[in-house]
Short mmCIF file of C-alpha atoms in Angstrom, two decimals:
data_model
loop_
_atom_site.label_atom_id
_atom_site.label_comp_id
_atom_site.label_asym_id
_atom_site.label_seq_id
_atom_site.Cartn_x
_atom_site.Cartn_y
_atom_site.Cartn_z
CA MET A 59 132.91 118.51 138.70
CA CYS A 60 132.14 122.32 138.61
CA ILE A 61 129.13 124.02 140.18
CA ARG A 62 127.32 124.21 136.80
CA ASP A 63 127.85 120.69 136.09
CA ARG A 64 126.33 119.77 139.51
CA LYS A 65 123.31 122.22 139.11
CA MET A 66 122.58 120.75 135.65
CA ARG A 67 122.68 117.21 137.05
CA ALA A 68 120.55 118.13 139.96
CA GLY A 69 118.05 119.39 137.80
CA LEU A 70 118.03 116.27 135.90
CA VAL A 71 117.53 114.16 138.77
CA HIS A 72 114.69 116.60 140.18
CA ALA A 73 112.89 116.45 137.07
CA ALA A 74 113.01 112.61 136.87
CA GLU A 75 112.23 112.10 140.64
CA PHE A 76 109.44 114.67 140.33
CA ARG A 77 108.04 112.77 137.25
CA GLU A 78 108.39 109.31 139.05
CA LYS A 79 106.46 110.67 141.98
CA GLN A 80 103.64 111.69 139.92
CA LEU A 81 103.35 108.46 138.12
CA LEU A 82 103.54 106.59 141.35
CA GLN A 83 100.77 108.73 142.91
CA ALA A 84 98.73 107.77 139.83
CA LEU A 85 99.13 104.13 140.07
CA LYS A 86 98.27 104.28 143.93
CA ALA A 87 95.16 106.29 142.97
CA ALA A 88 94.13 103.59 140.41
CA LYS A 89 94.60 100.78 143.21
CA VAL A 90 97.45 99.31 141.25
CA ARG A 91 99.50 96.84 143.23
CA GLN A 92 102.92 97.55 142.53
CA LEU A 93 105.63 94.87 143.10
CA GLU A 94 109.39 95.96 143.16
CA GLY A 95 111.89 93.73 142.14
CA SER A 96 112.98 91.78 139.02
CA ALA A 97 110.36 89.27 137.32
CA MET A 98 110.67 86.26 135.36
CA PHE A 99 108.06 84.11 133.45
CA SER A 100 107.63 80.43 134.93
CA SER A 101 104.53 79.80 132.71
CA PRO A 102 102.72 81.59 130.26
CA THR A 103 100.39 82.50 133.07
CA GLU A 104 102.69 82.88 135.93
CA VAL A 105 105.79 85.23 136.95
CA ASN A 106 108.11 84.90 140.03
CA VAL A 107 109.39 88.16 141.17
CA TYR A 108 112.21 88.75 143.62
CA ASN A 109 113.24 91.73 145.46
CA PRO A 110 116.93 91.65 146.06
CA GLU A 111 117.02 94.32 148.90
CA THR A 112 114.22 92.48 151.05
CA GLY A 113 115.14 89.00 149.80
CA GLU A 114 111.10 88.41 149.38
CA TYR A 115 109.78 86.24 146.35
CA SER A 116 106.51 86.57 145.06
CA ILE A 117 104.30 84.59 142.53
CA VAL A 118 102.07 86.22 140.48
CA THR A 119 99.31 84.62 138.07
CA ALA A 120 97.25 86.55 135.79
CA ASP A 121 94.80 86.27 132.48
CA TYR A 122 96.97 88.57 130.77
CA PHE A 123 100.72 90.13 130.73
CA ILE A 124 102.16 93.42 128.89
CA ILE A 125 105.77 93.20 128.50
CA ALA A 126 107.12 96.76 128.86
CA THR A 127 110.87 96.35 129.69
CA GLY A 128 112.03 98.91 127.39
CA SER A 129 115.44 99.19 125.67
CA ALA A 130 119.17 99.22 126.32
CA ALA A 131 121.99 100.95 124.56
CA ARG A 132 123.50 98.49 121.71
CA GLU A 133 126.85 97.92 122.53
CA HIS A 134 129.59 98.21 119.66
CA PRO A 135 130.63 94.56 118.41
CA HIS A 136 134.41 95.28 118.91
CA TYR A 137 134.64 98.23 121.52
CA PRO A 138 132.87 97.39 124.59
CA THR A 139 131.66 100.23 126.87
CA ASP A 140 133.51 100.56 130.18
CA GLY A 141 131.09 103.16 132.02
CA ASP A 142 133.99 105.69 132.13
CA ASN A 143 135.88 106.43 128.86
CA ILE A 144 133.90 104.66 126.21
CA ILE A 145 130.38 104.94 127.13
CA THR A 146 126.65 104.92 126.07
CA SER A 147 123.65 107.28 126.66
CA ASP A 148 122.91 105.21 129.83
CA HIS A 149 126.06 106.43 131.31
CA ILE A 150 126.49 110.25 130.14
CA MET A 151 123.85 112.03 131.63
CA MET A 152 125.25 111.62 135.36
CA GLN A 153 128.92 112.15 134.09
CA PRO A 154 130.93 115.54 134.31
CA LEU A 155 131.04 117.43 131.00
CA PRO A 156 134.06 116.23 129.04
CA LYS A 157 136.48 118.39 127.47
CA SER A 158 136.34 116.59 124.34
CA ILE A 159 134.15 113.83 122.86
CA VAL A 160 133.51 111.64 119.81
CA VAL A 161 130.01 110.41 118.82
CA VAL A 162 129.97 107.03 117.27
CA GLY A 163 126.76 106.92 115.11
CA ALA A 164 124.99 110.10 113.27
CA GLY A 165 121.34 109.26 113.91
CA VAL A 166 118.67 110.99 116.13
CA ILE A 167 120.52 110.24 119.61
CA GLY A 168 123.95 110.93 118.57
CA CYS A 169 123.02 114.30 116.80
CA GLU A 170 120.81 115.14 119.78
CA PHE A 171 123.67 114.48 122.28
CA ALA A 172 126.30 116.18 120.26
CA ALA A 173 124.00 119.31 120.14
CA ILE A 174 123.59 119.32 123.87
CA LEU A 175 127.15 119.18 124.57
CA ALA A 176 128.09 121.62 121.65
CA ASN A 177 125.65 124.27 123.04
CA LEU A 178 126.84 123.98 126.57
CA GLY A 179 130.22 125.36 125.11
CA LYS A 180 132.71 123.31 127.35
CA THR A 181 133.20 120.24 124.87
CA ARG A 182 134.78 119.80 121.67
CA VAL A 183 132.47 117.24 119.72
CA ASN A 184 133.40 114.94 116.93
CA ILE A 185 130.93 112.82 114.96
CA ILE A 186 131.70 109.59 113.03
CA ASP A 187 129.42 109.44 110.23
CA LYS A 188 129.59 106.28 107.64
CA ALA A 189 127.39 108.05 105.29
CA PRO A 190 127.81 111.22 103.32
CA ARG A 191 125.56 112.99 105.64
CA ILE A 192 123.69 112.80 109.13
CA LEU A 193 120.43 111.75 109.88
CA PRO A 194 119.96 109.10 107.12
CA MET A 195 116.12 108.52 107.56
CA GLU A 196 115.38 112.27 107.02
CA ASP A 197 115.23 114.36 103.75
CA GLU A 198 118.38 115.96 102.55
CA ASP A 199 117.31 119.40 103.12
CA ILE A 200 116.63 118.76 106.98
CA ALA A 201 120.00 116.66 107.23
CA LEU A 202 122.05 119.19 105.87
CA TYR A 203 120.38 122.16 107.65
CA VAL A 204 120.78 120.46 110.98
CA GLN A 205 124.38 119.46 109.88
CA GLY A 206 124.99 123.15 109.23
CA MET A 207 123.86 123.98 112.57
CA LEU A 208 126.16 121.66 114.32
CA GLU A 209 129.05 122.99 112.32
CA LYS A 210 128.47 126.56 113.45
CA LYS A 211 128.66 125.11 117.16
CA GLY A 212 132.15 123.79 116.41
CA VAL A 213 131.06 120.46 115.86
CA THR A 214 133.11 118.11 113.50
CA VAL A 215 131.69 115.26 111.52
CA HIS A 216 133.75 112.58 109.99
CA HIS A 217 131.58 111.91 107.02
CA ASN A 218 131.99 108.75 104.86
CA SER A 219 134.24 107.40 107.68
CA ALA A 220 134.24 103.95 109.49
CA LEU A 221 135.49 103.47 112.97
CA PHE A 222 138.91 101.32 112.38
CA ASP A 223 140.06 101.39 115.89
CA MET A 224 139.49 102.62 119.51
CA GLN A 225 141.42 102.15 122.83
CA ALA A 226 140.93 103.65 126.02
CA TYR A 227 144.37 104.79 127.92
CA GLU A 228 145.60 106.17 130.87
CA ASP A 229 148.99 108.30 130.54
CA GLU A 230 151.96 108.58 133.21
CA SER A 231 150.62 111.46 134.58
CA GLY A 232 147.07 109.70 135.41
CA GLN A 233 145.08 111.50 132.51
CA ARG A 234 142.79 109.24 130.92
CA GLY A 235 141.23 109.38 127.34
CA VAL A 236 140.45 107.70 124.31
CA GLN A 237 142.36 107.34 121.15
CA TYR A 238 140.29 106.38 117.87
CA MET A 239 141.38 105.84 114.34
CA ILE A 240 138.65 106.28 111.28
CA GLN A 241 139.06 105.29 107.71
CA ASN A 242 137.48 107.22 105.16
CA ASN A 243 135.45 104.87 103.14
CA LYS A 244 136.42 106.78 99.79
CA THR A 245 139.73 107.38 100.09
CA LYS A 246 140.65 104.73 102.45
CA GLU A 247 142.95 107.22 104.30
CA HIS A 248 143.36 106.76 108.28
CA SER A 249 143.49 109.53 110.64
CA VAL A 250 144.14 109.23 114.50
CA HIS A 251 142.17 111.63 116.87
CA ASN A 252 142.38 111.90 120.59
CA VAL A 253 139.41 112.43 123.03
CA GLU A 254 138.57 112.46 126.69
CA ARG A 255 135.48 110.25 126.17
CA ALA A 256 133.72 108.36 123.17
CA LEU A 257 130.11 107.81 123.01
CA ILE A 258 128.52 104.63 121.30
CA SER A 259 125.12 105.68 119.83
CA ILE A 260 124.23 103.25 116.97
CA GLY A 261 121.07 102.30 118.21
CA ARG A 262 119.05 100.44 121.07
CA LEU A 263 117.99 97.08 121.83
CA PRO A 264 114.86 95.44 123.71
CA ASN A 265 115.81 94.44 127.06
CA TYR A 266 114.53 90.70 127.66
CA LYS A 267 117.30 90.20 130.23
CA GLY A 268 116.13 87.61 132.98
CA LEU A 269 112.74 87.76 131.95
CA GLY A 270 112.57 84.14 131.48
CA LEU A 271 110.97 84.04 127.97
CA GLU A 272 112.44 80.38 127.51
CA ASN A 273 109.65 79.34 129.87
CA THR A 274 107.03 80.61 127.30
CA LYS A 275 106.81 80.16 123.67
CA CYS A 276 107.37 84.00 122.97
CA ARG A 277 109.61 84.10 119.59
CA VAL A 278 112.72 86.17 119.57
CA THR A 279 114.32 86.42 116.32
CA ASP A 280 117.47 88.85 116.04
CA GLY A 281 116.80 90.18 119.20
CA ARG A 282 113.15 91.13 118.50
CA MET A 283 109.85 89.83 119.75
CA LYS A 284 107.53 88.69 117.28
CA VAL A 285 104.31 90.49 117.70
CA ASP A 286 101.17 90.52 115.76
CA GLU A 287 99.10 93.44 114.71
CA TYR A 288 97.41 93.67 118.24
CA GLN A 289 100.80 93.49 120.11
CA ARG A 290 100.43 89.86 121.23
CA CYS A 291 103.49 87.96 121.53
CA VAL A 292 103.12 85.09 118.84
CA PRO A 293 101.80 82.41 119.36
CA HIS A 294 100.28 83.55 122.82
CA MET A 295 97.04 85.52 122.97
CA ASN A 296 97.47 86.37 126.52
CA ILE A 297 100.74 88.03 126.23
CA TYR A 298 101.33 91.54 124.80
CA ALA A 299 104.80 93.57 124.47
CA VAL A 300 104.71 97.33 123.96
CA GLY A 301 107.11 100.07 123.59
CA ASP A 302 110.71 99.83 123.16
CA ALA A 303 110.15 96.01 123.97
CA THR A 304 109.12 95.35 120.39
CA MET A 305 111.45 98.33 118.65
CA ASP A 306 108.82 98.92 116.24
CA ILE A 307 109.11 102.51 116.71
CA ALA A 308 111.13 103.50 119.60
CA LEU A 309 109.41 106.65 120.73
CA VAL A 310 107.59 107.40 124.02
CA ASN A 311 104.33 108.53 122.36
CA MET A 312 104.68 105.20 120.41
CA GLY A 313 105.04 103.34 123.65
CA GLU A 314 102.23 104.81 125.22
CA THR A 315 99.83 104.44 122.36
CA GLU A 316 100.73 100.63 122.14
CA GLY A 317 99.97 100.50 126.03
CA ARG A 318 96.61 101.83 125.61
CA ASN A 319 95.68 99.82 122.39
CA ALA A 320 97.05 96.63 124.32
CA ILE A 321 94.31 97.29 127.16
CA ASP A 322 91.59 98.38 124.62
CA HIS A 323 92.02 94.96 122.60
CA ILE A 324 92.09 92.99 126.09
CA TYR A 325 89.06 94.59 127.52
CA SER A 326 87.09 96.54 124.99
CA THR A 327 83.63 95.08 123.85
CA ARG A 328 83.94 96.81 120.41
CA LYS A 329 84.57 95.01 117.50
CA GLU A 330 88.13 93.76 116.95
CA SER A 331 90.23 96.03 114.56
CA VAL A 332 93.74 96.58 113.82
CA PRO A 333 94.96 100.02 115.22
CA VAL A 334 96.07 102.37 112.58
CA ILE A 335 98.98 104.60 113.56
CA ASP A 336 99.80 106.73 110.68
CA ASN A 337 99.94 110.18 112.35
CA LEU A 338 102.80 109.74 114.77
CA SER A 339 104.67 112.99 115.55
CA THR A 340 108.20 112.93 116.27
CA ILE A 341 110.55 115.61 117.62
CA MET A 342 114.43 115.92 117.76
CA PHE A 343 115.89 118.24 120.47
CA LEU A 344 118.79 119.75 118.27
CA ASP A 345 120.15 123.31 118.06
CA GLU A 346 116.62 124.07 116.94
CA GLU A 347 113.51 121.81 117.18
CA VAL A 348 113.26 119.25 114.10
CA ALA A 349 109.60 118.04 114.34
CA ALA A 350 107.84 115.62 111.98
CA VAL A 351 104.62 113.87 111.17
CA GLY A 352 103.73 111.53 108.20
CA MET A 353 105.83 111.03 105.02
CA ASN A 354 108.90 112.65 103.98
CA GLU A 355 110.26 113.03 100.49
CA GLN A 356 112.56 109.90 100.79
CA ASP A 357 109.26 107.90 101.76
CA CYS A 358 107.22 109.20 98.75
CA ARG A 359 110.21 108.24 96.33
CA LYS A 360 110.61 104.77 97.82
CA GLU A 361 106.74 104.17 97.58
CA GLN A 362 106.86 105.69 94.27
CA VAL A 363 104.10 108.15 95.47
CA SER A 364 103.77 111.65 93.05
CA TYR A 365 103.81 114.44 95.46
CA MET A 366 104.25 118.27 95.53
CA MET A 367 106.32 119.90 98.28
CA ALA A 368 106.21 123.42 99.45
CA ARG A 369 108.94 124.87 101.96
CA TYR A 370 108.23 128.14 103.72
CA GLY A 371 110.99 129.82 105.51
CA TYR A 372 110.89 131.47 108.92
CA GLU A 373 112.38 134.60 107.50
CA PHE A 374 108.95 135.46 106.23
CA VAL A 375 107.12 134.28 109.53
CA SER A 376 106.22 137.72 111.42
CA ARG A 377 106.60 135.92 115.07
CA ALA A 378 109.89 134.56 113.89
CA VAL A 379 110.94 138.13 112.87
CA ALA A 380 109.74 139.49 116.05
CA MET A 381 111.41 136.89 118.41
CA GLY A 382 114.82 137.54 116.30
CA ASP A 383 114.78 133.85 115.61
CA ILE A 384 114.31 133.35 111.91
CA LYS A 385 116.24 130.12 111.80
CA GLY A 386 114.20 127.16 110.27
CA PHE A 387 111.47 126.46 107.76
CA ILE A 388 108.09 124.63 107.39
CA LYS A 389 107.83 121.79 104.68
CA ILE A 390 104.58 120.36 103.54
CA ILE A 391 104.01 117.38 101.38
CA VAL A 392 101.09 116.60 99.45
CA THR A 393 99.75 114.22 96.77
CA ASN A 394 100.49 115.52 93.28
CA ASP A 395 97.02 115.37 91.72
CA ARG A 396 93.66 117.40 92.08
CA GLU A 397 92.91 116.21 95.55
CA LYS A 398 96.30 117.37 97.21
CA ARG A 399 96.01 114.99 99.98
CA VAL A 400 98.24 115.75 102.94
CA LEU A 401 101.09 113.24 103.15
CA GLY A 402 103.49 114.65 105.66
CA VAL A 403 104.96 117.81 107.40
CA ARG A 404 108.30 118.65 108.46
CA ALA A 405 109.29 121.81 110.65
CA VAL A 406 112.83 123.15 111.83
CA GLY A 407 112.85 125.99 114.32
CA ALA A 408 111.26 127.57 117.04
CA HIS A 409 107.76 125.98 117.98
CA ALA A 410 108.43 123.22 115.33
CA SER A 411 106.65 120.80 117.26
CA SER A 412 103.49 122.79 117.50
CA VAL A 413 103.42 123.21 113.84
CA VAL A 414 103.36 119.52 112.67
CA GLU A 415 100.65 118.82 115.30
CA LEU A 416 98.53 121.24 112.92
CA ALA A 417 98.29 118.37 110.28
CA SER A 418 98.47 115.37 112.36
CA LEU A 419 94.78 114.68 112.37
CA ALA A 420 94.28 115.80 108.92
CA ILE A 421 96.99 112.91 107.57
CA HIS A 422 95.14 110.24 109.81
CA ASN A 423 91.67 111.58 108.36
CA HIS A 424 93.47 111.62 104.64
CA GLN A 425 92.37 115.15 104.43
CA SER A 426 93.15 117.54 101.43
CA ALA A 427 95.22 120.56 101.59
CA TYR A 428 92.15 122.34 100.71
CA GLU A 429 90.26 121.48 103.79
CA LEU A 430 93.41 122.10 105.93
CA ALA A 431 93.72 125.57 104.32
CA GLU A 432 90.43 126.28 105.93
CA LEU A 433 92.34 126.46 109.28
CA MET A 434 92.58 130.26 110.80
CA THR A 435 95.72 130.47 112.59
CA ALA A 436 96.54 133.11 115.48
CA TYR A 437 98.65 136.28 114.54
CA PRO A 438 101.69 136.69 115.26
CA ALA A 439 102.24 132.82 115.53
CA ILE A 440 104.73 130.55 113.92
CA THR A 441 101.76 128.74 112.84
CA GLN A 442 100.77 131.55 110.31
CA GLY A 443 103.91 130.02 108.34
CA PHE A 444 102.18 126.76 108.10
CA GLN A 445 99.12 128.52 106.78
CA GLU A 446 101.15 130.27 104.18
CA CYS A 447 103.09 127.22 103.13
CA LEU A 448 99.51 125.62 102.26
CA ARG A 449 98.71 128.61 100.37
CA MET A 450 101.70 128.35 98.18
CA LEU A 451 100.62 124.76 97.24
CA LEU A 452 97.00 125.86 96.48
CA GLY A 453 98.33 128.86 94.44
CA ARG A 454 96.74 131.60 96.74
CA SER A 455 99.99 132.86 98.35
CA VAL A 456 100.93 136.61 97.97
CA LEU A 457 104.57 135.41 97.82
CA LYS A 458 105.27 133.61 94.50
CA PRO A 459 107.33 130.40 95.36
CA ASN A 460 110.68 129.80 93.69
CA VAL A 461 111.69 133.64 93.27
CA PHE A 462 112.96 133.71 96.99
CA PRO A 463 115.61 131.04 98.06
CA GLN A 464 113.43 130.52 101.25
CA LEU A 465 110.46 130.00 99.58
CA ILE A 466 110.44 126.58 97.39
CA MET A 467 107.89 124.53 95.54
CA ARG A 468 108.74 121.22 93.50
CA THR A 469 106.97 118.34 92.26
CA TRP A 470 108.28 114.62 91.75
CA ASN A 471 106.66 111.82 89.69
CA PRO A 472 107.71 108.28 89.81
CA PRO A 473 109.96 107.69 86.63
CA ASN A 474 108.34 105.98 83.59
CA PHE A 475 104.97 106.09 84.83
CA GLU A 476 103.42 107.14 81.56
CA ARG A 477 102.58 103.70 80.86
CA GLY A 478 100.96 102.66 84.15
CA ARG A 479 102.02 100.95 87.14
CA PHE A 480 103.21 97.50 85.59
CA TYR A 481 105.87 99.11 83.30
CA GLN A 482 106.98 101.48 86.03
CA THR A 483 110.45 100.14 86.30
CA LYS A 484 110.78 99.46 82.53
CA ALA A 485 111.89 101.91 79.57
CA PRO A 486 109.49 104.77 78.68
CA PRO A 487 107.11 103.69 76.41
CA PRO A 488 107.01 103.98 72.73
CA TYR A 489 103.11 104.50 72.91
CA GLY A 490 100.43 105.25 75.17
CA LEU A 491 96.68 104.28 76.23
CA SER A 492 95.00 102.37 73.43
CA LEU A 493 91.16 101.87 73.23
CA ILE A 494 90.00 98.37 71.64
CA HIS A 495 86.44 98.16 70.40
CA ILE A 496 84.88 94.89 70.26
#
């Protein structure tokens, strides 16, 4: 491991230990009793805690329990990890930088690690993607933009490809590595590649190992806990599960929100109401930030929601020009009607996460683009691009959309909707609305 690797990992350890110390101090200040060890339910109202270091057993009884055991990386069904050559995200952070790596899976985590390793400049990175493009849950313009950034950094993406075979090996000189074979899903052709390591990045699974759920009536189906709208583990009224333990949305901010909601539901004297989380912001750490809140175009089309979309390039944002970083754009989606209610925002580039937060509360409150347009942003700031993007939607921008390739506006309506919702999936109607007088 070179000096640079050591410094990088020392920085990671320092940040983790610093944050852990803060949290432990906060728990102590709140007079929360902490027990170290592994816990196992013995009944719905009791857990046994065993500390393997001290050999101590403790029995804890409580009125309520909150399961927040997180998740673990999903293992590949055919190619198990060894923690050395074939690894997951649980291993990679504390290993030396490899000279080459293949990432199996082109979702958020896989693309983030591909971007990190490519930016460090010491690793040749390949990605195996079973789909025609990466980031299948995002819109095509976002995915292709990110893909282009990765390819400029030297990342090779094996599109439409399936992992056909993978073997870790050690040659006569003691050199270790991984050989993998992929099959193109279209041509059925095979190709063989050699890398130093393989990163399995095909999702995560809730961590219930050793929790003793069999001593309760908590239902686990397909590896996931069954919870109700208040995060209670069905059928129990006193056991809650939050965060990655439910895998509803595996994000830190979602886990924290669910934890707060669970405590509120247990102890609040307010009228019981189902929490509504419709404005959760997300961020991907790639070559450029990619941030999102609310619906994207794919979501709107899936739910048959008519929408307007405006995309405003960073090339026209004064702050981005001054920073010398004009890579990116801001994208706002609103309903395609007179109200123009804000549905979602996407941003790629510098300060992207700050941009989408401008719309988070507006989405939760079902506000319109007209209301949000009253926002006065600072100048020069990246958020100026958000304001101008709104003005494009409202026909108030000094820049005309679709004249420049960086300024795009389009609309979409569900097909065959002229005759109303019932006939939406049927053939176009031969006639329209009729009034019947009786």
